[in-house]
Amino acid sequence: MSTNKNKSKPLPAAELAALAQIAERASEAARREILSRFRQTRVSTKDDGTVVTEADLAAERAMRAVFEEETPRINIMGEEYGGKVSEGLTWVVDPIDGTISYSRGIPLFGSLIALLQDGNPVLGLIDLPALGERTLGWQGGGVRRNGEPVRCSTENNLEEAIIAHGDAYTFQLAGQEAAFAQMTRKIPLLRGYTDALGHALTLSGNVGAMVDLDLNLWDFAATQALIPEAGGRCEVFDCPNGKKGLVMGSPELVTQLLGFLEPAT
């Protein structure tokens, strides 16, 4: 992701582990704000037409408060309150990934935290508050869900594996309508496990692989850090309007899924 020639030295394992604990505390603070408002929050629409709730805002403020107190020298970028990726270290947060689900009382949403070093994700956290599941990992440290190690699938047969995808309309936004049509014909167990839920299920091997398109940095940075640590493959590519697409999961399945997609133009 980064083209900075003056890259920082890799963070020591002990320092990454300590930063992971801080990320967990930020996630816990956000979880409290999110669950206390679940099914009773006010909903509004942002200028870009996307949905936001008071819980999104409160959760990001809670995350930022933890980071500002415990890592005051690390930059913060968030979906709701902005910021930019800087040289060195940057926290990237999405307080509620799956706000539409959250706003309609559907418990399939999550919170995302990534730590970037010189623009490259080195730590990731996916929290599913309503399910009580938190997936955390960092470069060289593996990936754990609620403290137990998880690994991506090693499946290689698209006719037997569960394959997840993001919202169907994003294939149109990304110019990949033909790919989606082909996937629906050729993948028997194609499932719409969207947002953070699909990412977490892919990391734990419950889902073989996932295609997710039209993403912002805060939507995919955590997953980009986690997938290789869980033994999977994560391919990031350009979509229109400056967005990104991900194909992730079992290395063999990722190779096959990439064959459905039109090359970026």
mmCIF file with all atom_site columns, C-alpha atoms in Angstrom, residues 26-27 29-35 37 53-66 80-81 93-96 102 111:
data_model
loop_
_atom_site.group_PDB
_atom_site.id
_atom_site.type_symbol
_atom_site.label_atom_id
_atom_site.label_alt_id
_atom_site.label_comp_id
_atom_site.label_asym_id
_atom_site.label_entity_id
_atom_site.label_seq_id
_atom_site.pdbx_PDB_ins_code
_atom_site.Cartn_x
_atom_site.Cartn_y
_atom_site.Cartn_z
_atom_site.occupancy
_atom_site.B_iso_or_equiv
_atom_site.pdbx_formal_charge
_atom_site.auth_seq_id
_atom_site.auth_comp_id
_atom_site.auth_asym_id
_atom_site.auth_atom_id
_atom_site.pdbx_PDB_model_num
ATOM 1  C CA . ALA A 1 26  ? -10.433 0.312  22.477 1.00 0.00 ? 26  ALA A CA 1
ATOM 2  C CA . SER A 1 27  ? -12.645 -2.419 21.048 1.00 0.00 ? 27  SER A CA 1
ATOM 3  C CA . ALA A 1 29  ? -14.909 0.565  24.961 1.00 0.00 ? 29  ALA A CA 1
ATOM 4  C CA . ALA A 1 30  ? -16.629 0.658  21.573 1.00 0.00 ? 30  ALA A CA 1
ATOM 5  C CA . ARG A 1 31  ? -18.549 -2.542 22.309 1.00 0.00 ? 31  ARG A CA 1
ATOM 6  C CA . ARG A 1 32  ? -20.094 -0.966 25.412 1.00 0.00 ? 32  ARG A CA 1
ATOM 7  C CA . GLU A 1 33  ? -21.331 2.024  23.425 1.00 0.00 ? 33  GLU A CA 1
ATOM 8  C CA . ILE A 1 34  ? -22.667 -0.182 20.630 1.00 0.00 ? 34  ILE A CA 1
ATOM 9  C CA . LEU A 1 35  ? -24.521 -2.771 22.694 1.00 0.00 ? 35  LEU A CA 1
ATOM 10 C CA . ARG A 1 37  ? -27.760 1.410  22.039 1.00 0.00 ? 37  ARG A CA 1
ATOM 11 C CA . THR A 1 53  ? -26.249 6.050  13.925 1.00 0.00 ? 53  THR A CA 1
ATOM 12 C CA . GLU A 1 54  ? -25.481 7.733  17.206 1.00 0.00 ? 54  GLU A CA 1
ATOM 13 C CA . ALA A 1 55  ? -23.782 4.451  18.161 1.00 0.00 ? 55  ALA A CA 1
ATOM 14 C CA . ASP A 1 56  ? -21.286 4.794  15.282 1.00 0.00 ? 56  ASP A CA 1
ATOM 15 C CA . LEU A 1 57  ? -20.282 8.207  16.560 1.00 0.00 ? 57  LEU A CA 1
ATOM 16 C CA . ALA A 1 58  ? -20.164 7.246  20.232 1.00 0.00 ? 58  ALA A CA 1
ATOM 17 C CA . ALA A 1 59  ? -18.159 4.093  19.499 1.00 0.00 ? 59  ALA A CA 1
ATOM 18 C CA . GLU A 1 60  ? -15.544 5.936  17.452 1.00 0.00 ? 60  GLU A CA 1
ATOM 19 C CA . ARG A 1 61  ? -15.224 8.582  20.160 1.00 0.00 ? 61  ARG A CA 1
ATOM 20 C CA . ALA A 1 62  ? -14.680 5.803  22.701 1.00 0.00 ? 62  ALA A CA 1
ATOM 21 C CA . MET A 1 63  ? -12.005 4.193  20.534 1.00 0.00 ? 63  MET A CA 1
ATOM 22 C CA . ARG A 1 64  ? -10.246 7.488  19.992 1.00 0.00 ? 64  ARG A CA 1
ATOM 23 C CA . ALA A 1 65  ? -10.273 8.268  23.716 1.00 0.00 ? 65  ALA A CA 1
ATOM 24 C CA . VAL A 1 66  ? -8.422  5.026  24.474 1.00 0.00 ? 66  VAL A CA 1
ATOM 25 C CA . GLU A 1 80  ? -16.814 8.981  11.163 1.00 0.00 ? 80  GLU A CA 1
ATOM 26 C CA . TYR A 1 81  ? -14.326 11.610 12.362 1.00 0.00 ? 81  TYR A CA 1
ATOM 27 C CA . VAL A 1 93  ? -10.943 2.350  12.796 1.00 0.00 ? 93  VAL A CA 1
ATOM 28 C CA . ASP A 1 94  ? -14.450 1.571  11.629 1.00 0.00 ? 94  ASP A CA 1
ATOM 29 C CA . PRO A 1 95  ? -16.692 1.743  14.722 1.00 0.00 ? 95  PRO A CA 1
ATOM 30 C CA . ILE A 1 96  ? -19.564 -0.197 13.152 1.00 0.00 ? 96  ILE A CA 1
ATOM 31 C CA . TYR A 1 102 ? -27.111 -2.582 13.191 1.00 0.00 ? 102 TYR A CA 1
ATOM 32 C CA . SER A 1 111 ? -16.042 -3.115 14.722 1.00 0.00 ? 111 SER A CA 1
#
